[in-house]
Coordinates of C-alpha atoms and ligand atoms in Angstrom, one line a residue:
M11 CA 83.3 -222.2 -52.2
P12 CA 87.1 -221.9 -53.2
A13 CA 86.4 -224.2 -56.2
T14 CA 83.7 -221.8 -57.3
L15 CA 85.9 -218.8 -56.9
E16 CA 88.7 -220.6 -58.9
A17 CA 86.2 -221.4 -61.7
R18 CA 85.1 -217.8 -61.8
I19 CA 88.7 -216.6 -62.0
N20 CA 89.5 -219.1 -64.7
E21 CA 86.6 -217.9 -66.7
R22 CA 87.8 -214.3 -66.3
I23 CA 91.3 -215.2 -67.4
G24 CA 89.9 -217.1 -70.4
R25 CA 88.0 -213.9 -71.3
L26 CA 91.3 -211.9 -71.1
Q27 CA 93.1 -214.4 -73.3
S28 CA 90.4 -214.5 -76.0
A29 CA 90.3 -210.7 -76.1
G30 CA 94.1 -210.4 -76.5
L31 CA 94.3 -208.8 -73.0
Y32 CA 96.2 -211.4 -71.1
R33 CA 99.5 -210.1 -69.6
K34 CA 102.7 -211.9 -69.0
L35 CA 105.6 -210.6 -66.9
S36 CA 108.8 -210.5 -68.9
A37 CA 112.1 -209.1 -67.7
P38 CA 114.1 -206.6 -69.8
S39 CA 115.8 -208.1 -72.8
G40 CA 117.2 -206.3 -75.9
I41 CA 117.9 -202.7 -76.5
D42 CA 115.7 -200.5 -74.3
F43 CA 112.8 -198.8 -76.2
S44 CA 110.2 -199.3 -73.5
S45 CA 111.5 -198.0 -70.1
N46 CA 110.9 -194.6 -68.5
D47 CA 114.6 -194.3 -67.7
Y48 CA 114.8 -191.4 -70.1
L49 CA 118.1 -189.9 -68.8
G50 CA 119.7 -193.3 -68.1
L51 CA 119.9 -192.4 -64.3
A52 CA 118.6 -195.8 -63.0
R53 CA 122.1 -197.2 -63.3
H54 CA 124.1 -194.0 -62.9
P55 CA 127.3 -194.9 -60.9
V56 CA 127.1 -191.8 -58.7
I57 CA 123.6 -192.6 -57.6
Q58 CA 124.4 -196.2 -57.2
R59 CA 127.4 -195.4 -55.0
R60 CA 125.6 -192.9 -52.8
M61 CA 122.6 -195.2 -52.3
A62 CA 124.9 -198.2 -51.5
D63 CA 126.8 -196.1 -49.0
A64 CA 123.5 -195.0 -47.4
V65 CA 122.4 -198.6 -47.0
E66 CA 125.7 -199.3 -45.3
E67 CA 125.2 -196.4 -42.9
E68 CA 121.4 -196.4 -42.3
G69 CA 120.3 -200.0 -43.0
C70 CA 117.5 -201.0 -45.3
G71 CA 114.1 -200.2 -43.9
S72 CA 112.8 -197.0 -42.3
T73 CA 111.0 -199.0 -39.6
G74 CA 107.8 -196.9 -39.5
S75 CA 105.5 -194.3 -41.0
R76 CA 106.8 -190.8 -41.4
L77 CA 104.5 -189.7 -38.5
L78 CA 106.1 -192.3 -36.2
R79 CA 109.7 -193.6 -36.3
G80 CA 110.1 -193.6 -40.1
E81 CA 111.0 -189.8 -40.3
R82 CA 114.5 -188.9 -41.4
A83 CA 116.2 -185.4 -41.6
T84 CA 117.6 -186.4 -45.0
L85 CA 114.1 -186.9 -46.4
S86 CA 112.6 -183.6 -45.1
A87 CA 115.7 -181.7 -46.2
L88 CA 115.3 -183.3 -49.7
E89 CA 111.6 -182.2 -49.7
S90 CA 112.6 -178.6 -49.1
R91 CA 115.3 -178.9 -51.8
F92 CA 112.8 -180.4 -54.3
A93 CA 110.2 -177.7 -53.5
K94 CA 112.8 -175.0 -54.4
F95 CA 113.8 -176.9 -57.6
K96 CA 110.1 -176.9 -58.5
G97 CA 109.5 -173.3 -57.6
A98 CA 107.0 -174.3 -55.0
E99 CA 106.6 -173.5 -51.3
A100 CA 106.7 -177.0 -50.1
A101 CA 106.9 -180.7 -51.1
L102 CA 105.9 -184.0 -49.7
Y103 CA 107.4 -187.4 -50.8
F104 CA 105.2 -190.5 -51.4
S105 CA 106.5 -194.0 -52.0
S106 CA 105.1 -194.0 -55.5
G107 CA 103.5 -191.8 -58.1
Y108 CA 100.4 -194.0 -57.9
L109 CA 100.1 -193.3 -54.1
A110 CA 100.8 -189.6 -54.6
N111 CA 97.9 -189.3 -57.1
L112 CA 95.6 -191.3 -54.8
A113 CA 96.5 -189.0 -51.9
V114 CA 96.0 -185.7 -53.8
L115 CA 92.7 -186.7 -55.3
S116 CA 91.2 -188.4 -52.3
T117 CA 92.3 -185.6 -49.9
F118 CA 91.3 -182.2 -51.5
P119 CA 88.1 -182.7 -53.5
E120 CA 85.2 -183.2 -51.2
A121 CA 81.5 -184.0 -51.6
G122 CA 79.9 -181.1 -53.5
D123 CA 83.1 -180.4 -55.4
I124 CA 83.7 -181.2 -59.1
V125 CA 86.8 -182.8 -60.6
L126 CA 87.3 -182.1 -64.3
S127 CA 89.5 -184.7 -65.7
D128 CA 91.2 -185.2 -69.1
S129 CA 89.8 -188.3 -70.9
L130 CA 93.4 -189.8 -71.2
N131 CA 94.4 -189.3 -67.6
H132 CA 96.5 -192.1 -66.0
A133 CA 94.8 -194.8 -64.0
S134 CA 96.3 -193.5 -60.7
L135 CA 94.5 -190.2 -61.2
I136 CA 91.3 -192.0 -62.1
D137 CA 91.6 -194.2 -59.0
G138 CA 92.2 -191.2 -56.8
M139 CA 89.0 -189.6 -58.1
R140 CA 87.1 -192.8 -57.5
L141 CA 88.2 -192.6 -53.8
S142 CA 86.9 -189.0 -53.6
K143 CA 83.3 -188.1 -52.9
A144 CA 83.4 -185.2 -55.4
A145 CA 81.6 -185.5 -58.7
K146 CA 83.8 -186.4 -61.7
R147 CA 83.4 -184.9 -65.2
V148 CA 85.6 -186.1 -68.0
F149 CA 86.5 -183.6 -70.8
P150 CA 87.8 -184.7 -74.2
H151 CA 91.6 -185.0 -74.4
S152 CA 93.3 -181.6 -74.3
D153 CA 90.2 -179.8 -75.4
V154 CA 90.4 -176.3 -74.0
R155 CA 87.0 -175.3 -75.4
A156 CA 85.3 -178.3 -73.8
L157 CA 87.0 -177.5 -70.5
Y158 CA 85.9 -173.9 -70.7
A159 CA 82.3 -175.0 -71.3
A160 CA 82.5 -177.5 -68.4
L161 CA 83.8 -174.8 -66.1
D162 CA 81.1 -172.4 -67.2
A163 CA 78.4 -175.0 -66.7
S164 CA 79.6 -175.9 -63.2
C165 CA 79.9 -172.4 -61.9
G166 CA 78.8 -172.1 -58.3
E167 CA 78.9 -175.9 -57.7
G168 CA 81.6 -176.1 -55.1
Q169 CA 85.3 -176.1 -55.6
R170 CA 86.4 -177.1 -59.1
F171 CA 89.6 -179.1 -59.8
V172 CA 91.1 -179.4 -63.2
V173 CA 93.3 -182.5 -63.6
A174 CA 95.7 -183.4 -66.4
E175 CA 99.1 -184.8 -67.2
S176 CA 101.7 -182.5 -68.7
V177 CA 103.1 -185.2 -71.1
F178 CA 100.6 -188.0 -71.6
S179 CA 102.1 -191.3 -70.8
M180 CA 100.7 -193.3 -73.7
D181 CA 100.4 -190.6 -76.3
G182 CA 103.5 -188.6 -75.6
D183 CA 101.7 -185.3 -76.4
F184 CA 101.8 -182.1 -74.3
A185 CA 98.7 -180.7 -72.5
P186 CA 97.8 -177.0 -73.1
L187 CA 98.8 -176.2 -69.6
E188 CA 99.1 -172.4 -70.0
A189 CA 95.6 -172.3 -71.3
Y190 CA 94.4 -174.5 -68.5
A191 CA 96.1 -172.3 -65.9
A192 CA 94.6 -169.1 -67.3
L193 CA 91.2 -170.7 -67.5
A194 CA 91.3 -172.1 -64.0
K195 CA 92.4 -168.7 -62.6
D196 CA 89.6 -167.0 -64.6
K197 CA 86.9 -169.4 -63.4
G198 CA 88.0 -169.8 -59.8
A199 CA 89.1 -173.4 -60.3
V200 CA 92.5 -175.0 -59.3
L201 CA 94.8 -177.0 -61.5
I202 CA 96.5 -180.3 -60.6
V203 CA 99.2 -181.6 -63.0
D204 CA 100.9 -184.9 -63.1
E205 CA 104.4 -184.3 -64.4
A206 CA 105.4 -188.0 -64.5
H207 CA 106.8 -187.9 -68.0
A208 CA 108.0 -184.3 -68.0
V209 CA 109.9 -183.7 -64.7
G210 CA 113.6 -184.0 -65.2
I211 CA 113.3 -183.4 -68.9
Y212 CA 111.3 -180.2 -69.7
G213 CA 111.4 -176.7 -68.4
E214 CA 114.5 -174.5 -68.1
R215 CA 116.0 -176.4 -65.2
G216 CA 114.4 -179.8 -65.9
S217 CA 111.7 -179.0 -63.4
G218 CA 108.9 -179.9 -65.7
C219 CA 106.2 -178.1 -67.8
I220 CA 104.6 -176.1 -65.0
E221 CA 105.5 -174.6 -61.7
S222 CA 103.7 -171.9 -59.8
N223 CA 100.7 -171.7 -62.1
A224 CA 99.4 -175.0 -60.8
F225 CA 97.8 -175.5 -57.4
L226 CA 99.6 -178.8 -57.1
T227 CA 102.0 -180.8 -59.2
I228 CA 102.8 -184.5 -58.8
N229 CA 106.4 -185.3 -59.7
P230 CA 107.1 -189.1 -59.9
M231 CA 110.8 -190.0 -59.4
G232 CA 110.8 -193.5 -60.9
K233 CA 111.0 -192.2 -64.5
A234 CA 113.5 -189.6 -65.6
F235 CA 115.1 -189.4 -62.1
G236 CA 115.7 -193.2 -62.3
V237 CA 114.8 -193.9 -58.6
A238 CA 111.3 -194.2 -57.1
G239 CA 108.4 -192.4 -55.4
A240 CA 107.0 -189.0 -56.1
F241 CA 107.0 -185.4 -54.7
V242 CA 103.7 -183.5 -54.5
C243 CA 104.6 -179.8 -54.7
G244 CA 102.4 -176.8 -53.8
P245 CA 101.6 -174.2 -51.2
A246 CA 102.7 -174.9 -47.6
W247 CA 99.2 -175.1 -46.3
A248 CA 98.2 -177.8 -48.8
I249 CA 101.3 -179.9 -48.1
E250 CA 100.6 -179.6 -44.4
F251 CA 97.1 -180.8 -45.0
L252 CA 98.4 -183.9 -46.9
V253 CA 100.6 -184.7 -43.8
Q254 CA 97.5 -184.5 -41.6
R255 CA 95.0 -186.3 -43.8
A256 CA 96.4 -188.1 -46.9
R257 CA 95.8 -191.8 -46.0
P258 CA 98.5 -193.1 -48.4
F259 CA 101.0 -190.9 -46.4
V260 CA 99.7 -191.5 -42.9
F261 CA 99.1 -195.2 -43.1
S262 CA 102.2 -196.4 -45.0
T263 CA 105.8 -197.1 -44.0
A264 CA 108.2 -194.4 -44.9
P265 CA 110.6 -195.2 -47.8
P266 CA 114.0 -196.8 -47.1
P267 CA 116.3 -193.9 -46.0
A268 CA 118.7 -194.7 -48.8
V269 CA 116.1 -193.7 -51.3
A270 CA 116.3 -190.1 -50.2
V271 CA 120.0 -190.1 -50.6
A272 CA 119.7 -191.6 -54.1
L273 CA 117.1 -189.0 -55.0
D274 CA 119.4 -186.2 -53.7
A275 CA 122.1 -187.5 -56.0
A276 CA 119.7 -187.8 -59.0
L277 CA 118.6 -184.2 -58.4
D278 CA 122.2 -183.0 -58.5
L279 CA 122.5 -184.8 -61.9
V280 CA 119.3 -183.4 -63.2
E281 CA 120.1 -179.9 -62.1
H282 CA 123.4 -180.1 -64.1
G283 CA 121.9 -182.2 -66.9
Q284 CA 121.1 -179.7 -69.7
D285 CA 123.3 -181.7 -72.1
Q286 CA 121.4 -184.9 -71.4
R287 CA 118.0 -183.2 -71.8
D288 CA 119.1 -181.7 -75.1
R289 CA 120.3 -185.1 -76.2
L290 CA 117.0 -186.7 -75.4
L291 CA 115.1 -184.1 -77.3
Y292 CA 117.5 -184.5 -80.3
I293 CA 117.0 -188.3 -80.2
S294 CA 113.3 -187.8 -80.1
R295 CA 113.2 -185.5 -83.1
F296 CA 115.6 -187.7 -85.0
L297 CA 113.5 -190.9 -84.6
R298 CA 110.3 -189.1 -85.2
G299 CA 111.7 -187.7 -88.4
L300 CA 112.9 -191.1 -89.6
L301 CA 109.6 -192.8 -88.9
A302 CA 107.6 -190.0 -90.5
D303 CA 109.9 -190.2 -93.6
M304 CA 109.2 -193.9 -93.7
G305 CA 105.5 -193.3 -93.9
L306 CA 104.4 -194.0 -90.4
D307 CA 101.7 -191.9 -88.8
V308 CA 104.1 -190.2 -86.3
S309 CA 104.3 -186.5 -85.6
R310 CA 107.8 -184.9 -86.3
E311 CA 107.5 -182.8 -83.2
G312 CA 106.8 -184.2 -79.8
S313 CA 108.2 -185.8 -76.7
Q314 CA 110.4 -188.8 -76.0
I315 CA 107.3 -191.0 -76.0
I316 CA 106.2 -192.0 -79.5
P317 CA 103.0 -194.0 -79.9
V318 CA 102.6 -196.2 -82.9
V319 CA 98.9 -197.2 -82.9
I320 CA 98.2 -200.6 -84.3
G321 CA 94.6 -201.0 -83.3
D322 CA 94.0 -204.7 -82.7
N323 CA 95.4 -206.2 -79.5
F324 CA 96.7 -209.4 -81.0
R325 CA 98.4 -207.6 -83.9
A326 CA 100.0 -205.1 -81.5
M327 CA 101.5 -208.0 -79.6
A328 CA 102.7 -209.7 -82.8
V329 CA 104.4 -206.6 -84.0
A330 CA 106.1 -206.1 -80.6
A331 CA 107.2 -209.8 -80.6
R332 CA 108.8 -209.3 -84.0
L333 CA 110.8 -206.3 -82.7
Q334 CA 111.8 -208.2 -79.6
E335 CA 113.1 -211.1 -81.8
A336 CA 115.1 -208.5 -83.7
G337 CA 116.7 -207.4 -80.4
F338 CA 114.6 -204.3 -79.5
D339 CA 112.7 -204.2 -76.2
V340 CA 109.4 -202.7 -77.3
R341 CA 106.2 -203.5 -75.5
A342 CA 102.6 -203.6 -76.7
I343 CA 100.2 -201.4 -74.7
R344 CA 96.6 -202.6 -74.6
P345 CA 93.4 -201.6 -72.9
P346 CA 92.7 -200.5 -70.2
S347 CA 96.0 -198.6 -70.4
V348 CA 94.8 -197.1 -73.7
P349 CA 91.2 -196.8 -75.2
H350 CA 89.7 -199.9 -76.9
G351 CA 90.7 -200.3 -80.5
T352 CA 93.9 -198.3 -80.0
A353 CA 96.4 -201.0 -78.9
R354 CA 99.9 -199.6 -79.7
L355 CA 103.6 -199.8 -79.4
R356 CA 104.7 -197.2 -76.9
I357 CA 108.2 -196.4 -78.0
S358 CA 110.0 -194.5 -75.3
L359 CA 113.5 -193.1 -75.8
N360 CA 116.6 -192.7 -73.6
T361 CA 119.9 -190.9 -73.9
G362 CA 121.8 -194.1 -74.4
L363 CA 120.4 -194.7 -77.9
T364 CA 122.7 -193.8 -80.8
E365 CA 121.8 -192.7 -84.3
T366 CA 122.9 -196.1 -85.7
I367 CA 120.6 -197.9 -83.3
L368 CA 117.8 -195.6 -84.1
R369 CA 118.2 -196.2 -87.8
D370 CA 118.3 -200.0 -87.3
F371 CA 115.3 -199.7 -85.1
A372 CA 113.2 -197.7 -87.6
G373 CA 113.9 -200.2 -90.3
A374 CA 113.0 -203.1 -88.0
L375 CA 109.8 -201.3 -87.0
V376 CA 108.6 -200.7 -90.5
R377 CA 109.4 -204.4 -91.4
A378 CA 107.6 -205.7 -88.3
I379 CA 104.4 -203.7 -89.1
A380 CA 104.5 -204.8 -92.8
A381 CA 105.0 -208.5 -92.0
Ligands
PLP22 C1 101.2 -190.3 -65.8 C2 101.6 -191.2 -64.6 N1 101.3 -190.9 -63.4 C3 101.6 -191.6 -62.3 C4 102.3 -192.8 -62.5 C5 102.5 -193.7 -61.3 O1 103.8 -193.4 -60.9 P1 104.6 -194.6 -60.1 O2 105.1 -195.6 -61.2 O3 105.7 -193.9 -59.4 O4 103.7 -195.3 -59.2 C6 102.6 -193.2 -63.8 C7 103.3 -194.5 -64.0 O5 103.4 -195.1 -65.0 C8 102.3 -192.4 -64.9 O6 102.6 -192.7 -66.2

């Protein structure tokens, strides 16, 4: 039996290899053009110090789930603080954004309900919908008319949930959230927004692209905040229901206490981080402009995530390898992270990049594509 299983797995791995979809783990090397550490907070000395001190004081593990001995006053105080920052009534912390999305989408939509999901939504949102007994309808990416039609067509069919990211992780474009919020309100649906690549960066205070117009927002903390986990924000009754019923919350060990302290420090920095946010947006415009001037199909306006679509899986890997040889840490993104035939370089920017580096990088990118 085990030999048969091994043969089957070898065959599966062979298929991945021949389709250019085999993955290897490789540690960071070269100048960072691929992480989500947009504001450079992952190695910020203030956060490092506070987290290290908290480990000294409180130890490493939390020792239990939040509903048992894993609860800490620092974490619930931080949830209240984050809710205020986000303009929401309440917030609940999950150990990862993936778990937060599983929790939200497996807890609220029930049998008889309908979840309307953007076609480019992240795997964690898709997996959450798979856990739910609600029906799922996918609408074309950021297509407000299609969403309107889908909401009209599903009128009277139970609670409708509209689910989107605010900045799409692999395309770097912004969802038309105001239109979604208005539409959802008009049609009696509720809006759920994953702010993974927006919170900490966009919005007046860095609180993201949407606040009270959404029913719930999911705010992952392993990206611009440089730490880990995610806050789900929304009305107090909804957050209370997550505490009662969300399986990724109830059946999982609470985060290490020092994580709450690190996040508290990261929130201080984000709240006073307008200069860094402006710098990231400047860098994004600067590189987008350079690449567009060099003839690449890159929009001049957009977020800190710049997709350069190559198409073929093997070619995308070859272009990424050439950039890595030139000292730039760029990774190729292939299906299922992106649709088939759209393998790409996902260039993500951070505040540590200078104009000189960006110019060198743009030249290397154009040469790597032409080679
Ligand atoms: C849009 C989006 N949502 C959720 C997640 C998951 O967050 P985490 O990495 O904290 O599990 C990611 C991670 O890449 C993401 O890009």
